mmCIF file of C-alpha atoms in Angstrom:
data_model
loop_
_atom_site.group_PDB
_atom_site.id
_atom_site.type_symbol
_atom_site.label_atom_id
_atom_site.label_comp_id
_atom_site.label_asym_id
_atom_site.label_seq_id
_atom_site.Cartn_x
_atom_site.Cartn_y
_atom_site.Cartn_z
ATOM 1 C CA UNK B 1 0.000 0.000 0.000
ATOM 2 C CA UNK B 2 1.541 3.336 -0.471
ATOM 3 C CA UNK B 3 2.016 6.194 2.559
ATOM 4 C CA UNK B 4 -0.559 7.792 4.354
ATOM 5 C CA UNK B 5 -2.244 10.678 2.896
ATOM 6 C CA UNK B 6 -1.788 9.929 -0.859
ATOM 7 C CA UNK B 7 -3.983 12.059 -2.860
ATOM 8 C CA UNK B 8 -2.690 10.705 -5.746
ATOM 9 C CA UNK B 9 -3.509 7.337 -4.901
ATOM 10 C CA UNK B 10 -7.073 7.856 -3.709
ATOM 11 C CA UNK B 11 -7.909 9.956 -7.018
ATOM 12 C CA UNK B 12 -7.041 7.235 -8.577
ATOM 13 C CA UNK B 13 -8.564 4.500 -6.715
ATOM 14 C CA UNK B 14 -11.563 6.337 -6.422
ATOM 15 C CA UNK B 15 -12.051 6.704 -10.010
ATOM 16 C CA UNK B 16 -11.248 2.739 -10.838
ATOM 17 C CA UNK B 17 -13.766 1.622 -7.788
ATOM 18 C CA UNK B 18 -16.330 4.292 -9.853
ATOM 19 C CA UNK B 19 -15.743 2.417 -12.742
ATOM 20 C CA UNK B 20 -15.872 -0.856 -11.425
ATOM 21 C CA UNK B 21 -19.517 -0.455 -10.483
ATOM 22 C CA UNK B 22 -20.949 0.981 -14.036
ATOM 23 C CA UNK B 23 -23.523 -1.375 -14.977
ATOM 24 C CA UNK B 24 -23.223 -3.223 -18.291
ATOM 25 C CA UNK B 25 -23.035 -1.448 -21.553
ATOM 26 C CA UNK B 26 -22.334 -3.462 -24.389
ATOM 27 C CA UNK B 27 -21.462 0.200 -26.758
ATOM 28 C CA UNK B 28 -18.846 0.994 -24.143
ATOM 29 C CA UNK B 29 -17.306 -2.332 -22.155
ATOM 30 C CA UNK B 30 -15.390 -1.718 -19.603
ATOM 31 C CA UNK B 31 -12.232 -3.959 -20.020
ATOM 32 C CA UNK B 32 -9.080 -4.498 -17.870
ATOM 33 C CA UNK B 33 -5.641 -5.824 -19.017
ATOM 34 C CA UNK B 34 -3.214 -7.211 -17.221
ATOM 35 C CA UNK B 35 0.503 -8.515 -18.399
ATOM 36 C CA UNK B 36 2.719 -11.273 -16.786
ATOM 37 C CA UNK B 37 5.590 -12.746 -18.229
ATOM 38 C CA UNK B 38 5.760 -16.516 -18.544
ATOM 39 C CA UNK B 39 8.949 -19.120 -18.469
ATOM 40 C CA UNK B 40 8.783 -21.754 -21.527
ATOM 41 C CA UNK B 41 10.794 -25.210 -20.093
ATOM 42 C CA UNK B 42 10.655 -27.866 -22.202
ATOM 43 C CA UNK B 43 11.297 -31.602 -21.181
ATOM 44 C CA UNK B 44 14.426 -33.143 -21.605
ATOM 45 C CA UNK B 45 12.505 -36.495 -21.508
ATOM 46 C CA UNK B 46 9.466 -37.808 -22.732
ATOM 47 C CA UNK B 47 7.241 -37.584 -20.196
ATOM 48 C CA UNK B 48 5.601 -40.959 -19.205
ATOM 49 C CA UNK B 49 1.706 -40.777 -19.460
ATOM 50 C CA UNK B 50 -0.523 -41.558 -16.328
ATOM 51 C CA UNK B 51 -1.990 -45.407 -16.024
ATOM 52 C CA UNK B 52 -3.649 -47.771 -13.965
ATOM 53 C CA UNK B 53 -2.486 -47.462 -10.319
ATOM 54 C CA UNK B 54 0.122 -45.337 -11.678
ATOM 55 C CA UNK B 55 0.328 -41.284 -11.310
ATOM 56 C CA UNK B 56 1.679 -39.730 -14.931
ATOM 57 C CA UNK B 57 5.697 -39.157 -14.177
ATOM 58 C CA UNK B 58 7.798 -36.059 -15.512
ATOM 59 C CA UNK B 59 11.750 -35.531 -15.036
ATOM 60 C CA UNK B 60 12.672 -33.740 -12.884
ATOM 61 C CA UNK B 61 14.898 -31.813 -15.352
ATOM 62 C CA UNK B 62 14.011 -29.347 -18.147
ATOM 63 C CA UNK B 63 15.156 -26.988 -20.176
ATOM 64 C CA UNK B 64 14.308 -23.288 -20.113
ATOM 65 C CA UNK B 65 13.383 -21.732 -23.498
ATOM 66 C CA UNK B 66 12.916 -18.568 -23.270
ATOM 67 C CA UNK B 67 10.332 -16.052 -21.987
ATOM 68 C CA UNK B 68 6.754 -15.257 -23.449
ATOM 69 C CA UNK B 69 5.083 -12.064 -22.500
ATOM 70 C CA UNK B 70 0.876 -12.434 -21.610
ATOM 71 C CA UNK B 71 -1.161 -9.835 -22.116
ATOM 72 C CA UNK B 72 -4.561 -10.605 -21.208
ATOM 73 C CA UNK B 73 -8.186 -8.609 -21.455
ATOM 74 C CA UNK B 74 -11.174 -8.975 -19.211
ATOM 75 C CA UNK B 75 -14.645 -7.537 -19.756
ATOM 76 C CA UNK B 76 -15.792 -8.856 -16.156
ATOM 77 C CA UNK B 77 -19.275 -8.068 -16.644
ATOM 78 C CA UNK B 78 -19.406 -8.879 -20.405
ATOM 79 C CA UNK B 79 -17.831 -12.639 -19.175
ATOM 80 C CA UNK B 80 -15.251 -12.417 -21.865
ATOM 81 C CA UNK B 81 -11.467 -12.845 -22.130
ATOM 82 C CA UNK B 82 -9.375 -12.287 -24.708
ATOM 83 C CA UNK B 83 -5.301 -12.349 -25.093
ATOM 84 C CA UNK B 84 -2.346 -11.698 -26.621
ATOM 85 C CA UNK B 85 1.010 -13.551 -26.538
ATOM 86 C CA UNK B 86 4.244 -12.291 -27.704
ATOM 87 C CA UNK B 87 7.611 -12.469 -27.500
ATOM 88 C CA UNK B 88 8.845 -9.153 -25.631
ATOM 89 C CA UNK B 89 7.347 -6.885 -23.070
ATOM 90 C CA UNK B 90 8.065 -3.604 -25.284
ATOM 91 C CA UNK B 91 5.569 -0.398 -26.061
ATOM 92 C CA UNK B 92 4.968 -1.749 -29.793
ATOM 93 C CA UNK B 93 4.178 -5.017 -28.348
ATOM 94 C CA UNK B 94 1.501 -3.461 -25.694
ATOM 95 C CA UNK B 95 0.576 -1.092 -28.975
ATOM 96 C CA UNK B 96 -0.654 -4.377 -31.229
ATOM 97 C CA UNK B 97 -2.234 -5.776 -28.169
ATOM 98 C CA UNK B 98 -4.740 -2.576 -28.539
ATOM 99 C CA UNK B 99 -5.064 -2.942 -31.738
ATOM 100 C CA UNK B 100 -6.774 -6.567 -31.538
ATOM 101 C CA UNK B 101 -8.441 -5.391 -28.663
ATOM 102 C CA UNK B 102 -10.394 -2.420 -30.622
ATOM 103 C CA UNK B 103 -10.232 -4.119 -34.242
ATOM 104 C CA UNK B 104 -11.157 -8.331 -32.861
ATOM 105 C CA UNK B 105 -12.762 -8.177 -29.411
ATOM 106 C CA UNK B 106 -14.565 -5.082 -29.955
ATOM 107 C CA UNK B 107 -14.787 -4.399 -33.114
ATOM 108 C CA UNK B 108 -18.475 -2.601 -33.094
ATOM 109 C CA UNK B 109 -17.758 -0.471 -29.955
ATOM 110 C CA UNK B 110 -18.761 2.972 -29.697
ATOM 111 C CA UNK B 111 -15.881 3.481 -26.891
ATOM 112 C CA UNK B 112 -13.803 0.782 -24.350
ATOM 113 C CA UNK B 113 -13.444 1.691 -21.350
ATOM 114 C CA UNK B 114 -9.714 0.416 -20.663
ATOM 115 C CA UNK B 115 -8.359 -0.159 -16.982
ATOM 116 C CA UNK B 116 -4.718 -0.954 -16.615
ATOM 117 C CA UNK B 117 -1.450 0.000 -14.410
ATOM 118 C CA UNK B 118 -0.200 2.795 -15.185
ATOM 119 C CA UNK B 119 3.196 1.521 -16.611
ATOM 120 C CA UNK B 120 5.327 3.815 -19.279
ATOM 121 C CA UNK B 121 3.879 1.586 -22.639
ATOM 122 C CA UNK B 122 0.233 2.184 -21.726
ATOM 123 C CA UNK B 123 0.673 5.812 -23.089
ATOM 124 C CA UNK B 124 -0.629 7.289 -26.715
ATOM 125 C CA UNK B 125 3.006 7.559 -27.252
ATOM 126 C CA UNK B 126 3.011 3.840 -27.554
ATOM 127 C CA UNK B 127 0.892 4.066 -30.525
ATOM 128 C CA UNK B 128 2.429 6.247 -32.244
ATOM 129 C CA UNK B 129 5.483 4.365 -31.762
ATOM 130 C CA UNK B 130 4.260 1.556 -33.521
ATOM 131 C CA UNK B 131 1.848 2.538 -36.413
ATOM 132 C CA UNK B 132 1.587 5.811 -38.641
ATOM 133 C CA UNK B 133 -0.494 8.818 -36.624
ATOM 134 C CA UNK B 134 -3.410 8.263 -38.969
ATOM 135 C CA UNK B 135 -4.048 4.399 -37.077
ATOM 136 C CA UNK B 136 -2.733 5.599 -33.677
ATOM 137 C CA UNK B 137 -5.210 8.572 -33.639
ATOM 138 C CA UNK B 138 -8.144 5.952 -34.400
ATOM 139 C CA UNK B 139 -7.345 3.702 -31.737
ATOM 140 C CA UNK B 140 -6.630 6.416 -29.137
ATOM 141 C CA UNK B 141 -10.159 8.011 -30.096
ATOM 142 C CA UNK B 142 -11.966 4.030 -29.505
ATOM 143 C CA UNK B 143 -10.443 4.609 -26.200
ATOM 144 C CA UNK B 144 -11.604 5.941 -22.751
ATOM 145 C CA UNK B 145 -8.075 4.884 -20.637
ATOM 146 C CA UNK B 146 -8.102 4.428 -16.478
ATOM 147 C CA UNK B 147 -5.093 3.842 -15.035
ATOM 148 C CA UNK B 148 -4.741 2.503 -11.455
ATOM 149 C CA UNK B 149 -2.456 3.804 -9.296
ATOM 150 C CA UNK B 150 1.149 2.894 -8.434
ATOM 151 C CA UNK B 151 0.651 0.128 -5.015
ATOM 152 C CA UNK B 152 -2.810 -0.464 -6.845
ATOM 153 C CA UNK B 153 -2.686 -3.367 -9.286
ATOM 154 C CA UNK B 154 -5.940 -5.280 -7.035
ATOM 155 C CA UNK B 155 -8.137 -2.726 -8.578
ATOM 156 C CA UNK B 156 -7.718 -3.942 -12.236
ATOM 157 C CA UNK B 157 -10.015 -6.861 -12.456
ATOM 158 C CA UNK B 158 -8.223 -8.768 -14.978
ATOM 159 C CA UNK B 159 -5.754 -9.486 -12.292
ATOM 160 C CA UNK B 160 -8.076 -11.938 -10.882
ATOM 161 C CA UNK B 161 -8.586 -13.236 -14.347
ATOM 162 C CA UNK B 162 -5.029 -13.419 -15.480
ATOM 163 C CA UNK B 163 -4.124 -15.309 -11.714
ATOM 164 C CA UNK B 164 -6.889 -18.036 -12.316
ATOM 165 C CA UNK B 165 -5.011 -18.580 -15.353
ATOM 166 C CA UNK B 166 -2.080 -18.993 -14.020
ATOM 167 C CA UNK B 167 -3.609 -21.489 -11.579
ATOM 168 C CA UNK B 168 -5.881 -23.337 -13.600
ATOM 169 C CA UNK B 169 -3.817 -23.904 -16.726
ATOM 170 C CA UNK B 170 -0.486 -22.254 -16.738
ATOM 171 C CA UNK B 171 1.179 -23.759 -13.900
ATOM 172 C CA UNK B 172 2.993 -26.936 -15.492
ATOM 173 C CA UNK B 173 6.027 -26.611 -18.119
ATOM 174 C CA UNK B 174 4.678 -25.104 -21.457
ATOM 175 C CA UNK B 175 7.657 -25.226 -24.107
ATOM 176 C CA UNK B 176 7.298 -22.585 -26.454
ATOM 177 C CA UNK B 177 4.704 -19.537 -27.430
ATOM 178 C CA UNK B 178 3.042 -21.751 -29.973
ATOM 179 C CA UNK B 179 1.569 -23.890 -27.057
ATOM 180 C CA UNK B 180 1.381 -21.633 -24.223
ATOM 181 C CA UNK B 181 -0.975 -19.550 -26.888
ATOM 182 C CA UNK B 182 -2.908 -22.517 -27.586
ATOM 183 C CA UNK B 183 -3.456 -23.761 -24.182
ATOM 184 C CA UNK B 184 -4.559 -19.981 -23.227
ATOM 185 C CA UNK B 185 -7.026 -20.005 -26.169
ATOM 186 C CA UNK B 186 -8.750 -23.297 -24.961
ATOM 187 C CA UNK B 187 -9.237 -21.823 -21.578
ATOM 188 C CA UNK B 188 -10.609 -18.629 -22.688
ATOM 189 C CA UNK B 189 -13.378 -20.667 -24.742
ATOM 190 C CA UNK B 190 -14.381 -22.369 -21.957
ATOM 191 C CA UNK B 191 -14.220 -19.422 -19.540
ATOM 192 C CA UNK B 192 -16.036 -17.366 -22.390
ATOM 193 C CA UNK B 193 -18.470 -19.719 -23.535
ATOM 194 C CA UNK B 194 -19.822 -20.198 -19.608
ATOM 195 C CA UNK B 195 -19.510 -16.238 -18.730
ATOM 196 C CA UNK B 196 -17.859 -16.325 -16.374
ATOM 197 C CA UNK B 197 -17.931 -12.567 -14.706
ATOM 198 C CA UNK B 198 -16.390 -10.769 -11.746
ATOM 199 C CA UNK B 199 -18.311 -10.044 -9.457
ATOM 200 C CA UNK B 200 -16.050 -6.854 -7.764
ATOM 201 C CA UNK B 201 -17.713 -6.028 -4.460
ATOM 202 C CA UNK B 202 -15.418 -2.988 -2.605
ATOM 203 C CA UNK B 203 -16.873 0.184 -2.982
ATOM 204 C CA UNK B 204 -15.834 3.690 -2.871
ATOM 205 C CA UNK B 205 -17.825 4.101 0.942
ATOM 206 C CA UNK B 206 -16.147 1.069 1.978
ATOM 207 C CA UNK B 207 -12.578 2.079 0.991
ATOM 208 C CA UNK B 208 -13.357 5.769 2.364
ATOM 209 C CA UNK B 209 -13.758 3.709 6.260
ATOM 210 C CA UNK B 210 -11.328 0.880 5.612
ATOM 211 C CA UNK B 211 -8.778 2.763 3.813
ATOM 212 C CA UNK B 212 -9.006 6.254 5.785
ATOM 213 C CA UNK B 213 -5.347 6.624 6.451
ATOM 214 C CA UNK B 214 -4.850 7.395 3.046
ATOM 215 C CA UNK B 215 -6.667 10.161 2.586
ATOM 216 C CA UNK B 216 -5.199 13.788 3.015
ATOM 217 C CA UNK B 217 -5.958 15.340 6.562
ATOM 218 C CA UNK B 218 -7.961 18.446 5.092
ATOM 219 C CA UNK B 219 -6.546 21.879 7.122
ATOM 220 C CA UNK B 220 -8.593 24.368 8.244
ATOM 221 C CA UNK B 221 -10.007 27.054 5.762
ATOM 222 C CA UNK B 222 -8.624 30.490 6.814
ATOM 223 C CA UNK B 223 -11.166 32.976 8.407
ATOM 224 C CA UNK B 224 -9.235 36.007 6.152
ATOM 225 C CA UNK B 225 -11.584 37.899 4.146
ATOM 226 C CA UNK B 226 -10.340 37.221 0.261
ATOM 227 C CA UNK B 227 -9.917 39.508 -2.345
ATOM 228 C CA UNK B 228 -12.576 39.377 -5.176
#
């Protein structure tokens, strides 16, 4: 959590909670997006499949392959996922991953609502970086942008999305992007196909009680007469 009496965190938290609570509106979704970075190991052995009376059997050694970089959508009311797998963690990279988010997830959206942290390649610059001003000005207009705040990553609701992902498919060795894209595809059908939503329940009241020490100690108005 970050010190007491952070204005700039509660301006932004209270903005995110705001938008949290919106009720559904297919024209403008609100979507978060989260990014994690993934290890590819292969197996140095064929692993030996699972049979009767007998547990499935792995070596214990691998070998690493590289890194993949996740970045992953959620429309928690909408019950939809969608994501993006690549192989660096750069501003171009983030850049494409709005792209398919405007152009195949949303394609007939009057404006997204986009919450994500507030990390130096979630910036217009990004998109300018990466396509000619013409396309970046298009995308940046599709987009209404809300940042959380730095110490406030649990406000972005694809957080819980991307970490049941993690826990439900992406926690055994996955050797290269091809598969880990795959395997992340499959899950999103079946997440998508049974909407599964988020169902966020903290409020702005509650975090005004429960997270009081954050907010600025207001001082005293002067009695002076002002100047008009």
């Amino acid at each position: 959590m970050p010190p007491d009496q952070h204005a700039d965190f509660v301006g932004a938290m209270e903005e995110g909670l705001e938008v949290s609570h919106r009720p559904h509106d297919p024209p403008r979704p609100v979507v978060g997006c989260e990014e994690s970075s993934k290890p590819l190991v292969k197996e140095t052995r064929t692993p030996i499949p699972a049979a009767a009376g007998r547990p499935a059997t792995t070596a214990y050694e691998s070998e690493r392959n590289g890194t993949a970089h996740l970045c992953r959508m959620c429309a928690p009311l909408g019950g939809q996922r969608r994501g993006v797998v690549t192989a660096r963690r750069t501003a171009t990279d983030d850049a494409h991953a709005v792209q398919h988010l405007v152009d195949e997830s949303y394609p007939h959206a009057e404006k997204i609502v986009l919450g994500q942290d507030n990390l130096n390649t979630h910036t217009p610059a990004a998109l300018y970086e990466a396509f000619p001003p013409e396309e970046a000005r298009r995308l940046i207009e599709k987009l209404a942008g809300h940042d959380t705040p730095t110490h406030g990553s649990w406000l972005n609701r694809a957080e819980t999305a991307l970490g049941l992902l993690s826990r439900q498919c992406l926690d055994r060795r996955l050797p290269d992007r091809a598969t880990l894209t795959a395997e992340g595809a499959a899950w999103e059908r079946d997440r998508n196909v049974a909407q599964c939503r988020v169902d966020w329940q903290f409020t702005t009241t509650e975090a005004r009680v429960k997270l009081k020490r954050l907010y600025p100690v207001l001082q005293p108005v002067s009695s002076g007469v002002l100047d008009h």
